[in-house]
């Protein structure tokens, strides 16, 4: 079978998935339909519906779009069957029921932004950076009953630079994942749907990658400077790590402060109260459990992201505050 004859249904929602869909479309693969999440209400009164990045790309390229509320809805399943897909490709979508992933004759494979079985879950890129990993990658695997546990088809590695934030790694893995996506489709084609795959070794799964919530992003300054440094870059620029700027005067209110970039100083802060702030030469530092950590970029409540040196222009006597 030639790739123009292999009928593919693509499933995905965020920008990360667009990289793979774009590569399929631009390289002449036969994407017959796209499945994505329903439009998301946004705005002050949730009165505006925003389409997903995958939907925007699909419509711009004349691809049919399906947006089921429930994956087991009979009307959706009937419409999905009508496309008579040979293969389904999933990138950053949602857990699928068996009635969906088992529908195509060649099955359904997923592009996951980690080296499975490590970092199963919704936020593998964030957690890899947060945990200070120096190596990550992408994996394609066939879907089965449990999330991110199917048979591995192929993997590609990507080294994480020590100064990389999650945006850098996200962009790199989006492109690497797109390449692996088409490589995997080619493998399915060349084996007439019998692409070789290997079961995951659960003994190699050391970390989970659960969904990240607001409270997940709160900085704990009682950790080491290295762990806080990794934590901040693993959440930058989105959703963003945050802390509370707390006056030592207990009668004054605390303010939320987002932190987007820090720098290691290797200067001991042992004996200094954790969260203590100091300013030197228009640079801002906070005491952690072991070393001073420089805060390089931040965002005060109600203001834009800015360099710490600019923030210090209007922030007097940092020693009167703690970060908590």
Short mmCIF file of C-alpha atoms in Angstrom, two decimals:
data_model
loop_
_atom_site.label_atom_id
_atom_site.label_comp_id
_atom_site.label_asym_id
_atom_site.label_seq_id
_atom_site.Cartn_x
_atom_site.Cartn_y
_atom_site.Cartn_z
CA UNK A 1 0.00 0.00 0.00
CA UNK A 2 1.20 3.52 -0.80
CA UNK A 3 0.87 6.29 1.75
CA UNK A 4 -1.72 8.12 -0.35
CA UNK A 5 -3.99 5.10 0.05
CA UNK A 6 -3.56 4.63 3.82
CA UNK A 7 -6.59 6.28 5.42
CA UNK A 8 -5.56 8.08 8.62
CA UNK A 9 -7.75 9.68 11.29
CA UNK A 10 -5.73 12.11 13.42
CA UNK A 11 -6.65 12.89 17.04
CA UNK A 12 -5.15 15.77 19.02
CA UNK A 13 -5.86 19.14 20.57
CA UNK A 14 -2.96 21.47 21.57
CA UNK A 15 -0.21 23.11 19.57
CA UNK A 16 2.08 20.15 20.32
CA UNK A 17 -0.18 17.94 18.18
CA UNK A 18 -0.18 20.40 15.28
CA UNK A 19 3.47 19.58 14.55
CA UNK A 20 2.61 15.95 13.76
CA UNK A 21 -0.58 16.77 11.86
CA UNK A 22 1.25 19.35 9.76
CA UNK A 23 4.02 16.89 8.91
CA UNK A 24 1.48 14.27 7.83
CA UNK A 25 -0.44 16.72 5.65
CA UNK A 26 2.58 18.42 4.09
CA UNK A 27 4.21 15.09 3.26
CA UNK A 28 1.23 13.73 1.37
CA UNK A 29 -0.24 11.28 3.87
CA UNK A 30 -3.96 10.67 3.51
CA UNK A 31 -5.50 12.28 6.59
CA UNK A 32 -9.23 11.77 6.07
CA UNK A 33 -10.52 13.37 9.29
CA UNK A 34 -9.41 15.05 12.49
CA UNK A 35 -10.84 14.52 15.98
CA UNK A 36 -10.26 17.22 18.61
CA UNK A 37 -11.76 18.58 21.82
CA UNK A 38 -14.87 20.80 21.71
CA UNK A 39 -14.23 24.54 21.47
CA UNK A 40 -13.27 25.99 24.86
CA UNK A 41 -15.26 28.85 26.43
CA UNK A 42 -13.00 31.83 27.15
CA UNK A 43 -13.40 35.47 28.08
CA UNK A 44 -14.73 37.22 31.12
CA UNK A 45 -18.14 35.61 30.87
CA UNK A 46 -17.04 32.49 28.98
CA UNK A 47 -19.12 33.79 26.11
CA UNK A 48 -16.50 33.24 23.40
CA UNK A 49 -15.67 29.77 22.08
CA UNK A 50 -12.04 29.22 21.13
CA UNK A 51 -11.17 26.37 18.75
CA UNK A 52 -8.19 24.18 19.51
CA UNK A 53 -4.94 24.73 17.57
CA UNK A 54 -5.52 21.36 15.87
CA UNK A 55 -8.99 22.41 14.74
CA UNK A 56 -7.66 25.70 13.37
CA UNK A 57 -5.01 23.88 11.34
CA UNK A 58 -7.46 21.23 10.12
CA UNK A 59 -10.03 23.76 8.92
CA UNK A 60 -7.33 25.84 7.22
CA UNK A 61 -6.40 22.74 5.21
CA UNK A 62 -9.90 21.56 4.40
CA UNK A 63 -9.93 18.55 6.73
CA UNK A 64 -13.20 17.33 8.27
CA UNK A 65 -13.29 17.96 12.04
CA UNK A 66 -15.12 15.89 14.67
CA UNK A 67 -15.54 17.27 18.21
CA UNK A 68 -17.33 14.73 20.40
CA UNK A 69 -18.30 15.57 23.96
CA UNK A 70 -18.19 11.86 24.80
CA UNK A 71 -16.02 9.34 23.01
CA UNK A 72 -18.66 6.60 23.33
CA UNK A 73 -21.47 8.70 21.84
CA UNK A 74 -23.14 6.54 19.17
CA UNK A 75 -23.53 9.38 16.70
CA UNK A 76 -19.80 10.14 16.96
CA UNK A 77 -18.86 6.46 16.62
CA UNK A 78 -21.04 6.11 13.55
CA UNK A 79 -19.45 9.16 11.95
CA UNK A 80 -15.95 7.95 12.87
CA UNK A 81 -16.64 4.55 11.28
CA UNK A 82 -17.79 6.27 8.10
CA UNK A 83 -14.22 7.43 7.43
CA UNK A 84 -13.11 3.78 7.23
CA UNK A 85 -9.67 4.54 8.71
CA UNK A 86 -6.85 2.05 8.33
CA UNK A 87 -4.91 3.75 11.13
CA UNK A 88 -5.51 6.32 13.86
CA UNK A 89 -2.77 8.62 15.11
CA UNK A 90 -3.14 10.24 18.55
CA UNK A 91 -1.01 13.14 19.82
CA UNK A 92 -1.82 14.91 23.11
CA UNK A 93 -5.51 14.08 23.12
CA UNK A 94 -7.37 12.11 25.77
CA UNK A 95 -7.84 8.54 26.90
CA UNK A 96 -9.78 6.57 24.29
CA UNK A 97 -12.23 3.74 24.90
CA UNK A 98 -11.53 0.41 23.23
CA UNK A 99 -14.41 0.89 20.81
CA UNK A 100 -12.42 3.82 19.36
CA UNK A 101 -8.79 2.67 19.49
CA UNK A 102 -9.60 -0.81 18.20
CA UNK A 103 -11.66 0.49 15.25
CA UNK A 104 -8.98 0.74 12.50
CA UNK A 105 -7.61 -2.50 11.04
CA UNK A 106 -4.01 -1.37 11.73
CA UNK A 107 -4.85 -0.09 15.20
CA UNK A 108 -4.13 3.26 16.86
CA UNK A 109 -0.76 4.61 17.93
CA UNK A 110 0.09 7.51 20.21
CA UNK A 111 3.01 9.96 20.11
CA UNK A 112 4.03 10.59 23.74
CA UNK A 113 6.54 13.25 24.80
CA UNK A 114 8.69 11.05 27.04
CA UNK A 115 10.76 7.89 27.00
CA UNK A 116 8.11 5.44 28.16
CA UNK A 117 7.54 3.75 30.51
CA UNK A 118 8.97 6.74 32.37
CA UNK A 119 6.74 9.83 32.68
CA UNK A 120 3.36 8.37 31.91
CA UNK A 121 0.67 11.01 32.25
CA UNK A 122 -0.61 14.38 31.09
CA UNK A 123 2.46 16.61 31.63
CA UNK A 124 5.62 14.63 30.80
CA UNK A 125 7.63 17.58 29.49
CA UNK A 126 7.03 19.74 32.56
CA UNK A 127 7.88 16.97 35.00
CA UNK A 128 11.04 15.94 33.18
CA UNK A 129 12.42 19.48 33.49
CA UNK A 130 11.11 19.93 37.05
CA UNK A 131 12.93 16.76 38.07
CA UNK A 132 16.19 17.96 36.56
CA UNK A 133 16.37 15.27 33.88
CA UNK A 134 19.18 15.61 31.37
CA UNK A 135 17.57 13.28 28.82
CA UNK A 136 14.02 12.89 27.52
CA UNK A 137 12.51 12.07 24.15
CA UNK A 138 9.43 10.84 22.33
CA UNK A 139 7.79 7.43 22.06
CA UNK A 140 5.24 5.93 19.71
CA UNK A 141 3.17 3.07 21.08
CA UNK A 142 -0.02 1.18 20.28
CA UNK A 143 -2.94 2.09 22.50
CA UNK A 144 -4.46 -0.46 24.84
CA UNK A 145 -6.76 -0.42 27.87
CA UNK A 146 -4.55 1.56 30.28
CA UNK A 147 -3.11 5.02 29.74
CA UNK A 148 0.41 5.15 28.23
CA UNK A 149 1.06 1.44 28.75
CA UNK A 150 0.80 0.00 25.23
CA UNK A 151 3.46 -1.79 23.21
CA UNK A 152 6.33 0.52 22.21
CA UNK A 153 6.97 0.91 18.49
CA UNK A 154 9.85 3.41 18.44
CA UNK A 155 11.67 6.04 20.51
CA UNK A 156 13.92 9.03 19.86
CA UNK A 157 16.05 10.70 22.54
CA UNK A 158 16.55 14.41 23.23
CA UNK A 159 19.15 15.88 25.64
CA UNK A 160 17.82 18.63 27.93
CA UNK A 161 20.25 21.55 28.36
CA UNK A 162 20.67 22.68 31.97
CA UNK A 163 19.41 26.16 31.15
CA UNK A 164 16.41 25.07 29.04
CA UNK A 165 12.91 25.98 30.12
CA UNK A 166 9.86 23.90 29.31
CA UNK A 167 9.04 25.98 26.21
CA UNK A 168 12.40 25.09 24.64
CA UNK A 169 11.93 21.37 25.32
CA UNK A 170 8.28 21.50 24.19
CA UNK A 171 9.22 23.01 20.82
CA UNK A 172 12.04 20.52 20.30
CA UNK A 173 9.91 17.50 21.19
CA UNK A 174 7.07 18.74 19.00
CA UNK A 175 9.39 18.58 15.98
CA UNK A 176 11.02 15.33 17.06
CA UNK A 177 7.58 13.83 17.71
CA UNK A 178 6.38 14.90 14.27
CA UNK A 179 9.36 13.15 12.67
CA UNK A 180 8.78 10.00 14.70
CA UNK A 181 5.08 10.14 13.81
CA UNK A 182 5.71 9.87 10.07
CA UNK A 183 8.50 7.35 10.61
CA UNK A 184 6.01 5.18 12.51
CA UNK A 185 3.36 5.53 9.80
CA UNK A 186 6.00 4.48 7.25
CA UNK A 187 6.81 1.45 9.40
CA UNK A 188 3.13 0.51 9.54
CA UNK A 189 2.98 0.83 5.76
CA UNK A 190 6.13 -1.18 5.09
CA UNK A 191 4.96 -4.04 7.32
CA UNK A 192 1.38 -4.04 6.00
CA UNK A 193 0.07 -3.10 9.43
CA UNK A 194 2.31 -5.47 11.36
CA UNK A 195 4.79 -2.96 12.79
CA UNK A 196 7.05 -4.66 15.35
CA UNK A 197 6.54 -3.50 18.93
CA UNK A 198 7.76 -4.38 22.40
CA UNK A 199 5.91 -4.52 25.72
CA UNK A 200 6.83 -1.84 28.24
CA UNK A 201 9.01 -2.86 31.14
CA UNK A 202 7.24 -1.42 34.18
CA UNK A 203 10.39 -1.85 36.26
CA UNK A 204 11.85 1.07 34.28
CA UNK A 205 9.02 3.47 35.18
CA UNK A 206 10.45 5.77 37.84
CA UNK A 207 8.36 8.92 37.51
CA UNK A 208 4.75 9.86 36.93
CA UNK A 209 3.65 12.94 34.99
CA UNK A 210 0.25 13.93 36.40
CA UNK A 211 -1.73 16.96 35.31
CA UNK A 212 -0.44 20.23 36.75
CA UNK A 213 -2.75 22.45 38.79
CA UNK A 214 -2.28 25.92 40.30
CA UNK A 215 -1.21 24.54 43.67
CA UNK A 216 1.33 22.29 41.95
CA UNK A 217 3.13 25.46 40.85
CA UNK A 218 3.74 26.89 44.33
CA UNK A 219 7.46 27.24 45.07
CA UNK A 220 8.82 25.63 48.23
CA UNK A 221 11.85 27.67 49.28
CA UNK A 222 12.83 25.05 51.87
CA UNK A 223 14.10 22.94 48.96
CA UNK A 224 17.64 23.21 47.59
CA UNK A 225 18.52 25.95 45.12
CA UNK A 226 19.03 23.35 42.37
CA UNK A 227 15.56 21.86 42.86
CA UNK A 228 13.91 25.29 42.86
CA UNK A 229 15.90 26.29 39.77
CA UNK A 230 14.62 23.20 37.93
CA UNK A 231 11.10 23.68 39.27
CA UNK A 232 10.89 27.23 37.91
CA UNK A 233 12.20 26.38 34.44
CA UNK A 234 9.92 23.32 34.31
CA UNK A 235 6.91 25.65 34.59
CA UNK A 236 8.19 28.56 32.49
CA UNK A 237 6.63 30.28 30.70
CA UNK A 238 3.38 28.42 31.37
CA UNK A 239 1.68 27.84 33.70
CA UNK A 240 4.38 29.62 35.71
CA UNK A 241 5.78 28.99 39.20
CA UNK A 242 4.53 31.32 41.92
CA UNK A 243 5.10 32.30 45.52
CA UNK A 244 3.84 34.81 48.05
CA UNK A 245 5.73 38.04 48.70
CA UNK A 246 5.06 38.32 52.43
CA UNK A 247 5.88 41.41 54.51
CA UNK A 248 7.63 40.63 57.76
CA UNK A 249 5.06 43.00 59.26
CA UNK A 250 2.24 40.52 59.83
CA UNK A 251 -0.40 43.23 59.45
CA UNK A 252 0.34 43.81 55.75
CA UNK A 253 -1.15 41.56 53.04
CA UNK A 254 0.93 39.12 51.01
CA UNK A 255 1.12 39.45 47.22
CA UNK A 256 1.38 36.75 44.56
CA UNK A 257 4.65 36.82 42.63
CA UNK A 258 5.27 34.65 39.57
CA UNK A 259 8.85 33.59 38.94
CA UNK A 260 9.92 32.76 35.37
CA UNK A 261 13.69 32.56 35.52
CA UNK A 262 16.32 32.03 38.19
CA UNK A 263 20.08 31.56 38.24
CA UNK A 264 22.28 29.46 40.50
CA UNK A 265 24.90 31.37 42.52
CA UNK A 266 26.61 28.53 44.44
CA UNK A 267 26.82 30.99 47.36
CA UNK A 268 25.89 29.43 50.70
CA UNK A 269 22.80 30.68 52.49
CA UNK A 270 23.06 28.24 55.38
CA UNK A 271 21.98 29.95 58.60
CA UNK A 272 19.81 32.49 56.77
CA UNK A 273 16.03 32.22 57.16
CA UNK A 274 14.56 30.45 54.11
CA UNK A 275 12.76 32.92 51.84
CA UNK A 276 14.86 35.92 52.92
CA UNK A 277 15.38 38.46 50.14
CA UNK A 278 18.37 40.65 49.45
CA UNK A 279 19.34 43.04 46.65
CA UNK A 280 22.91 43.60 45.48
CA UNK A 281 24.01 45.60 42.44
CA UNK A 282 20.44 45.70 41.08
CA UNK A 283 20.14 41.90 41.37
CA UNK A 284 17.58 40.11 43.54
CA UNK A 285 18.38 36.98 45.57
CA UNK A 286 16.38 34.64 47.78
CA UNK A 287 17.71 32.29 50.45
CA UNK A 288 16.96 28.58 49.99
CA UNK A 289 17.86 25.77 52.37
CA UNK A 290 21.42 25.61 51.02
CA UNK A 291 22.30 28.49 48.63
CA UNK A 292 21.22 31.91 47.51
CA UNK A 293 19.21 31.75 44.28
CA UNK A 294 19.03 34.74 41.95
CA UNK A 295 15.59 35.72 40.69
CA UNK A 296 16.14 36.91 37.14
CA UNK A 297 12.62 37.36 35.71
CA UNK A 298 9.33 37.71 37.56
CA UNK A 299 5.81 39.08 37.38
CA UNK A 300 4.18 40.99 40.23
CA UNK A 301 0.40 40.69 40.61
CA UNK A 302 -1.41 42.88 38.08
CA UNK A 303 1.74 43.70 36.11
CA UNK A 304 3.68 42.32 33.16
CA UNK A 305 6.60 39.94 33.23
CA UNK A 306 9.81 41.88 33.81
CA UNK A 307 13.49 41.61 34.64
CA UNK A 308 14.26 41.64 38.36
CA UNK A 309 16.48 44.70 37.90
CA UNK A 310 13.45 46.64 36.63
CA UNK A 311 11.30 45.34 39.46
CA UNK A 312 13.86 46.61 41.96
CA UNK A 313 13.34 50.16 40.68
CA UNK A 314 10.03 50.25 42.53
CA UNK A 315 10.70 47.67 45.23
CA UNK A 316 12.33 49.20 48.26
CA UNK A 317 13.85 47.33 51.19
CA UNK A 318 13.48 43.69 50.07
CA UNK A 319 14.92 42.68 53.43
CA UNK A 320 11.54 43.60 54.91
CA UNK A 321 9.90 40.74 52.99
CA UNK A 322 9.98 36.95 52.78
CA UNK A 323 9.09 34.69 49.89
CA UNK A 324 6.81 31.82 50.95
#
